[in-house]
Amino acid sequence: MVHFGSLITAMITPFDEYGEINWSEVDRIVEKLIEDGSDSILVSGTTGEAPTLSKEEKLALFERVKKIAGNRAKVIAGTTNYCTKESVELTKEAEKIGVDGILATAPYYNKPPQDGLYLHFAKIASETSLPIIVYNIPSRTAVNILPETLKRLAQDCPNIVGVKEASGDINQIAMIRRLLPRPFLLYSGDDSMTLPLLSVGGDGVISVASHIVGKEIKEMINSYFSGNVEKAAELHLKLLPIFKGLFLTTNPIPLKEALNLLGYKVGKCRLPLSPIDSKNRAELIKILKEYGFQINEA
């Protein structure tokens, strides 16, 4: 069983002033994430603006991040969309590059029933030897992968090894762990749900906020696992304004703005995501300052 660690970062895709991938900043971000405690790095997820990346850009990103990370962190590739055939094709090419696993998101827009979800993920799993983490995020996909469907997948597909759960429903999260005990991996897909998820037997988080508070998130998780629940709760409450601030508007708009304010050159999001508005920018600056960050407002 492959374990991807307790802290996985869903990495942004930095762009330059022309909207093209900023490769030097890709390298810089990867180094920062590893230094701050990320055990694995997810490339070309929602936070990485996957819907706006071409197939060629995705493959180039997989290769570049894997090269920079080396053996210091595992690389998980976001290879799926609402088309099963295209998802299989990209997964196969990512496997050739040498990534360590894939994240398979529930098909969005076409709203398959539970049997369709099962067949989609089972088909992808049958075409690769890579370990797969299934991603459930009903707020974006309009479908909810039920715990019973996950159990069926895990039983029938040995390389489906975990789930990134972003339903926001702690009862559903607990039921997943009840139906699928370890070693099946249970990750939070929402930073603010990490500690509640750990309390019902979760393994960690696939994080957005770890771009800027990775060390603190890792400390929170380690504190919980070492039995210091009080310390973990203290860190969770301290980090909560950051977790919420990075979702003042659609992810990754606030995250990219925060990183730019902190001196990184990650650029703007590609359309259809718009630049952050002045109200949310002011609120984000306030949250960052209150946390203790030194920022450049220019």
CSV table of C-alpha atoms in Angstrom, one decimal:
chain,number,residue,atom,x,y,z
A,1,MET,CA,0.0,0.0,0.0
A,2,VAL,CA,1.4,3.4,-1.0
A,3,HIS,CA,1.0,6.1,1.6
A,4,PHE,CA,1.3,9.7,0.4
A,5,GLY,CA,1.9,11.1,3.9
A,6,SER,CA,-0.3,13.3,6.0
A,7,LEU,CA,0.2,16.6,4.2
A,8,ILE,CA,-0.4,16.8,0.5
A,9,THR,CA,-0.5,20.2,-1.2
A,10,ALA,CA,-2.7,20.9,-4.1
A,11,MET,CA,-0.2,23.1,-5.9
A,12,ILE,CA,-1.1,26.2,-7.9
A,13,THR,CA,0.1,26.7,-11.4
A,14,PRO,CA,2.2,30.0,-11.6
A,15,PHE,CA,1.7,32.1,-14.7
A,16,ASP,CA,3.8,35.0,-16.0
A,17,GLU,CA,2.5,38.4,-17.2
A,18,TYR,CA,1.5,36.8,-20.5
A,19,GLY,CA,-0.5,34.1,-18.9
A,20,GLU,CA,2.0,31.3,-19.7
A,21,ILE,CA,3.4,28.9,-17.2
A,22,ASN,CA,6.2,30.6,-15.1
A,23,TRP,CA,8.6,27.6,-14.9
A,24,SER,CA,11.1,29.2,-12.6
A,25,GLU,CA,8.3,30.0,-10.1
A,26,VAL,CA,7.1,26.4,-10.5
A,27,ASP,CA,10.5,25.3,-9.2
A,28,ARG,CA,10.5,27.8,-6.4
A,29,ILE,CA,7.0,26.8,-5.2
A,30,VAL,CA,7.9,23.1,-5.2
A,31,GLU,CA,11.0,23.8,-3.1
A,32,LYS,CA,8.9,25.9,-0.7
A,33,LEU,CA,6.3,23.2,-0.3
A,34,ILE,CA,8.8,20.5,0.4
A,35,GLU,CA,10.7,22.7,2.9
A,36,ASP,CA,7.4,23.4,4.7
A,37,GLY,CA,6.5,19.8,5.2
A,38,SER,CA,4.5,18.6,2.2
A,39,ASP,CA,4.9,14.8,1.8
A,40,SER,CA,3.3,14.8,-1.6
A,41,ILE,CA,2.4,17.5,-4.2
A,42,LEU,CA,-0.7,17.3,-6.3
A,43,VAL,CA,-0.2,18.8,-9.8
A,44,SER,CA,-3.1,20.0,-12.1
A,45,GLY,CA,-5.9,19.9,-9.6
A,46,THR,CA,-8.6,22.5,-9.1
A,47,THR,CA,-6.1,24.7,-7.3
A,48,GLY,CA,-3.8,24.3,-10.2
A,49,GLU,CA,-6.5,25.5,-12.6
A,50,ALA,CA,-6.6,22.2,-14.4
A,51,PRO,CA,-9.6,23.0,-16.6
A,52,THR,CA,-7.6,25.8,-18.3
A,53,LEU,CA,-4.4,23.8,-18.9
A,54,SER,CA,-3.8,22.1,-22.1
A,55,LYS,CA,-2.8,18.4,-22.2
A,56,GLU,CA,0.7,19.4,-23.2
A,57,GLU,CA,1.0,21.8,-20.3
A,58,LYS,CA,-0.3,19.2,-17.8
A,59,LEU,CA,2.3,16.6,-19.0
A,60,ALA,CA,5.1,19.2,-18.9
A,61,LEU,CA,4.1,20.1,-15.3
A,62,PHE,CA,4.0,16.5,-14.2
A,63,GLU,CA,7.5,16.0,-15.6
A,64,ARG,CA,8.9,19.2,-14.2
A,65,VAL,CA,7.5,18.8,-10.7
A,66,LYS,CA,8.6,15.2,-10.5
A,67,LYS,CA,12.1,16.2,-11.6
A,68,ILE,CA,12.4,18.9,-9.0
A,69,ALA,CA,10.8,16.9,-6.1
A,70,GLY,CA,12.9,13.8,-6.8
A,71,ASN,CA,12.6,11.4,-3.9
A,72,ARG,CA,11.8,14.2,-1.4
A,73,ALA,CA,8.1,14.2,-2.1
A,74,LYS,CA,5.7,12.1,-4.1
A,75,VAL,CA,3.9,13.6,-7.1
A,76,ILE,CA,0.2,13.0,-7.7
A,77,ALA,CA,-1.2,14.0,-11.1
A,78,GLY,CA,-4.6,15.3,-11.7
A,79,THR,CA,-5.5,13.4,-14.9
A,80,THR,CA,-9.3,13.2,-15.1
A,81,ASN,CA,-12.3,15.2,-16.3
A,82,TYR,CA,-15.9,14.4,-17.3
A,83,CYS,CA,-14.8,12.2,-20.2
A,84,THR,CA,-13.7,8.7,-19.2
A,85,LYS,CA,-11.8,8.0,-22.4
A,86,GLU,CA,-9.7,11.3,-22.1
A,87,SER,CA,-9.1,10.6,-18.4
A,88,VAL,CA,-7.7,7.1,-19.3
A,89,GLU,CA,-5.4,8.6,-22.0
A,90,LEU,CA,-3.9,11.3,-19.8
A,91,THR,CA,-3.5,8.8,-16.9
A,92,LYS,CA,-1.5,6.5,-19.1
A,93,GLU,CA,0.8,9.3,-20.3
A,94,ALA,CA,1.3,10.5,-16.7
A,95,GLU,CA,2.3,7.0,-15.7
A,96,LYS,CA,4.9,6.9,-18.4
A,97,ILE,CA,6.4,10.1,-17.0
A,98,GLY,CA,6.8,8.5,-13.6
A,99,VAL,CA,4.4,10.2,-11.3
A,100,ASP,CA,3.6,8.4,-8.1
A,101,GLY,CA,-0.2,8.4,-8.2
A,102,ILE,CA,-3.2,10.1,-9.6
A,103,LEU,CA,-6.2,12.1,-8.3
A,104,ALA,CA,-9.4,11.1,-10.0
A,105,THR,CA,-12.1,13.7,-9.7
A,106,ALA,CA,-15.8,12.9,-9.9
A,107,PRO,CA,-17.0,13.7,-13.4
A,108,TYR,CA,-18.5,17.2,-13.4
A,109,TYR,CA,-21.4,18.6,-15.4
A,110,ASN,CA,-22.7,15.4,-16.9
A,111,LYS,CA,-23.9,14.2,-13.4
A,112,PRO,CA,-23.5,10.4,-13.6
A,113,PRO,CA,-25.5,8.2,-11.2
A,114,GLN,CA,-23.7,6.1,-8.7
A,115,ASP,CA,-23.3,3.2,-11.2
A,116,GLY,CA,-21.8,5.6,-13.7
A,117,LEU,CA,-19.4,6.9,-11.1
A,118,TYR,CA,-18.4,3.3,-10.3
A,119,LEU,CA,-17.9,2.4,-13.9
A,120,HIS,CA,-15.9,5.6,-14.6
A,121,PHE,CA,-13.4,5.1,-11.8
A,122,ALA,CA,-13.2,1.3,-12.3
A,123,LYS,CA,-12.3,1.9,-16.0
A,124,ILE,CA,-9.5,4.3,-15.1
A,125,ALA,CA,-8.2,2.0,-12.5
A,126,SER,CA,-8.2,-1.0,-14.9
A,127,GLU,CA,-6.0,1.0,-17.3
A,128,THR,CA,-3.2,2.0,-14.9
A,129,SER,CA,-1.0,0.4,-12.2
A,130,LEU,CA,-0.8,3.7,-10.4
A,131,PRO,CA,-2.5,4.1,-7.0
A,132,ILE,CA,-5.6,6.3,-7.3
A,133,ILE,CA,-7.1,8.8,-4.9
A,134,VAL,CA,-10.8,9.5,-5.7
A,135,TYR,CA,-11.9,13.1,-5.2
A,136,ASN,CA,-15.4,13.8,-4.0
A,137,ILE,CA,-16.4,17.5,-4.2
A,138,PRO,CA,-20.1,17.8,-4.8
A,139,SER,CA,-20.1,21.6,-4.7
A,140,ARG,CA,-18.1,21.7,-7.9
A,141,THR,CA,-19.1,18.5,-9.7
A,142,ALA,CA,-22.9,18.4,-8.8
A,143,VAL,CA,-22.5,14.7,-7.8
A,144,ASN,CA,-21.8,13.1,-4.5
A,145,ILE,CA,-19.8,9.9,-4.4
A,146,LEU,CA,-21.6,7.9,-1.7
A,147,PRO,CA,-19.6,5.8,0.9
A,148,GLU,CA,-21.1,2.6,-0.4
A,149,THR,CA,-19.8,3.4,-3.9
A,150,LEU,CA,-16.4,4.0,-2.6
A,151,LYS,CA,-16.5,0.7,-0.7
A,152,ARG,CA,-17.5,-1.1,-3.9
A,153,LEU,CA,-14.6,0.6,-5.8
A,154,ALA,CA,-12.0,-0.2,-3.1
A,155,GLN,CA,-13.1,-3.9,-3.0
A,156,ASP,CA,-13.1,-4.3,-6.8
A,157,CYS,CA,-10.1,-2.1,-7.7
A,158,PRO,CA,-7.0,-2.8,-5.6
A,159,ASN,CA,-5.2,0.4,-6.9
A,160,ILE,CA,-8.0,2.7,-5.6
A,161,VAL,CA,-6.3,3.4,-2.3
A,162,GLY,CA,-8.0,6.5,-0.9
A,163,VAL,CA,-10.4,9.4,-1.1
A,164,LYS,CA,-10.1,13.2,-0.9
A,165,GLU,CA,-13.3,14.1,0.8
A,166,ALA,CA,-14.8,17.6,0.4
A,167,SER,CA,-18.5,17.0,0.9
A,168,GLY,CA,-18.3,19.0,4.1
A,169,ASP,CA,-20.5,16.3,5.8
A,170,ILE,CA,-18.7,14.9,8.9
A,171,ASN,CA,-21.3,12.1,9.1
A,172,GLN,CA,-20.5,11.0,5.5
A,173,ILE,CA,-16.8,11.2,6.3
A,174,ALA,CA,-17.2,9.1,9.4
A,175,MET,CA,-19.2,6.5,7.4
A,176,ILE,CA,-16.4,6.2,4.9
A,177,ARG,CA,-14.0,5.3,7.6
A,178,ARG,CA,-16.6,2.9,9.1
A,179,LEU,CA,-17.0,1.1,5.8
A,180,LEU,CA,-13.4,1.5,4.7
A,181,PRO,CA,-10.9,1.0,7.6
A,182,ARG,CA,-7.2,1.6,7.2
A,183,PRO,CA,-5.1,1.1,5.1
A,184,PHE,CA,-7.7,2.9,2.9
A,185,LEU,CA,-6.6,6.5,2.9
A,186,LEU,CA,-9.0,9.2,4.0
A,187,TYR,CA,-8.0,12.8,3.3
A,188,SER,CA,-9.8,16.1,3.9
A,189,GLY,CA,-10.3,18.2,0.8
A,190,ASP,CA,-11.0,21.2,3.0
A,191,ASP,CA,-8.4,22.7,5.3
A,192,SER,CA,-11.0,23.8,7.9
A,193,MET,CA,-12.3,20.2,8.1
A,194,THR,CA,-8.9,18.6,8.7
A,195,LEU,CA,-9.0,18.3,12.4
A,196,PRO,CA,-12.6,17.0,12.5
A,197,LEU,CA,-11.7,14.5,9.9
A,198,LEU,CA,-8.6,13.3,11.9
A,199,SER,CA,-10.9,12.8,14.9
A,200,VAL,CA,-12.9,10.1,13.0
A,201,GLY,CA,-9.9,8.3,11.7
A,202,GLY,CA,-8.6,10.4,8.8
A,203,ASP,CA,-5.1,10.4,7.5
A,204,GLY,CA,-4.4,14.0,6.7
A,205,VAL,CA,-5.3,16.7,4.2
A,206,ILE,CA,-4.9,17.7,0.6
A,207,SER,CA,-4.4,21.3,1.3
A,208,VAL,CA,-4.6,24.7,-0.3
A,209,ALA,CA,-3.4,26.7,2.7
A,210,SER,CA,-0.2,24.8,3.0
A,211,HIS,CA,1.2,27.1,0.4
A,212,ILE,CA,1.6,29.7,3.1
A,213,VAL,CA,1.1,27.9,6.5
A,214,GLY,CA,2.4,24.4,5.6
A,215,LYS,CA,4.6,24.1,8.7
A,216,GLU,CA,1.8,25.0,11.0
A,217,ILE,CA,-0.6,22.5,9.3
A,218,LYS,CA,2.0,19.8,9.6
A,219,GLU,CA,2.5,20.6,13.3
A,220,MET,CA,-1.3,20.5,13.9
A,221,ILE,CA,-1.5,17.0,12.3
A,222,ASN,CA,1.6,15.7,14.1
A,223,SER,CA,0.3,17.0,17.4
A,224,TYR,CA,-3.0,15.2,16.9
A,225,PHE,CA,-1.3,11.9,16.0
A,226,SER,CA,1.1,12.2,18.9
A,227,GLY,CA,-1.8,12.5,21.3
A,228,ASN,CA,-1.6,16.2,22.0
A,229,VAL,CA,-5.2,17.0,20.9
A,230,GLU,CA,-5.3,20.2,22.9
A,231,LYS,CA,-2.3,21.6,20.9
A,232,ALA,CA,-3.8,20.4,17.6
A,233,ALA,CA,-7.1,22.2,18.5
A,234,GLU,CA,-5.2,25.4,19.4
A,235,LEU,CA,-3.4,25.4,16.1
A,236,HIS,CA,-6.6,24.7,14.2
A,237,LEU,CA,-8.3,27.7,15.8
A,238,LYS,CA,-5.3,29.9,15.1
A,239,LEU,CA,-5.3,28.8,11.4
A,240,LEU,CA,-9.0,29.1,10.9
A,241,PRO,CA,-9.0,32.7,9.6
A,242,ILE,CA,-6.4,31.8,7.0
A,243,PHE,CA,-8.4,28.7,6.0
A,244,LYS,CA,-11.5,30.8,5.5
A,245,GLY,CA,-9.6,33.8,4.0
A,246,LEU,CA,-8.3,31.7,1.2
A,247,PHE,CA,-11.9,31.0,0.2
A,248,LEU,CA,-13.3,34.6,0.3
A,249,THR,CA,-14.0,34.0,-3.4
A,250,THR,CA,-13.4,31.1,-5.8
A,251,ASN,CA,-10.2,29.1,-5.2
A,252,PRO,CA,-7.4,29.8,-6.3
A,253,ILE,CA,-8.1,33.5,-6.7
A,254,PRO,CA,-7.4,34.4,-3.1
A,255,LEU,CA,-4.4,32.0,-2.8
A,256,LYS,CA,-2.7,33.5,-5.8
A,257,GLU,CA,-3.3,37.0,-4.5
A,258,ALA,CA,-1.9,36.0,-1.1
A,259,LEU,CA,1.3,34.5,-2.7
A,260,ASN,CA,1.8,37.6,-4.8
A,261,LEU,CA,1.4,39.7,-1.7
A,262,LEU,CA,4.0,37.6,0.0
A,263,GLY,CA,6.6,38.1,-2.7
A,264,TYR,CA,6.0,35.2,-5.1
A,265,LYS,CA,5.4,35.8,-8.8
A,266,VAL,CA,2.5,33.4,-9.5
A,267,GLY,CA,0.5,35.8,-11.7
A,268,LYS,CA,-3.2,35.9,-12.1
A,269,CYS,CA,-5.7,33.1,-12.7
A,270,ARG,CA,-6.6,32.3,-16.3
A,271,LEU,CA,-10.1,33.1,-17.5
A,272,PRO,CA,-12.8,32.4,-16.7
A,273,LEU,CA,-11.5,33.1,-13.2
A,274,SER,CA,-11.3,36.9,-12.6
A,275,PRO,CA,-8.9,39.0,-10.5
A,276,ILE,CA,-9.8,39.4,-6.9
A,277,ASP,CA,-12.0,42.4,-6.2
A,278,SER,CA,-11.0,45.3,-4.0
A,279,LYS,CA,-13.2,44.3,-1.1
A,280,ASN,CA,-12.0,40.8,-0.9
A,281,ARG,CA,-8.4,41.9,-1.4
A,282,ALA,CA,-8.6,44.3,1.5
A,283,GLU,CA,-10.1,41.5,3.7
A,284,LEU,CA,-7.4,39.1,2.7
A,285,ILE,CA,-4.6,41.7,3.5
A,286,LYS,CA,-6.2,42.2,6.9
A,287,ILE,CA,-6.2,38.5,7.6
A,288,LEU,CA,-2.6,38.0,6.5
A,289,LYS,CA,-1.4,40.9,8.6
A,290,GLU,CA,-3.3,39.8,11.7
A,291,TYR,CA,-1.6,36.4,11.3
A,292,GLY,CA,1.8,38.1,11.3
A,293,PHE,CA,2.8,38.1,7.6
A,294,GLN,CA,4.8,40.9,6.2
A,295,ILE,CA,3.3,41.8,2.9
A,296,ASN,CA,3.9,44.1,-0.1
A,297,GLU,CA,0.6,45.9,-1.0
A,298,ALA,CA,2.1,47.6,-4.1
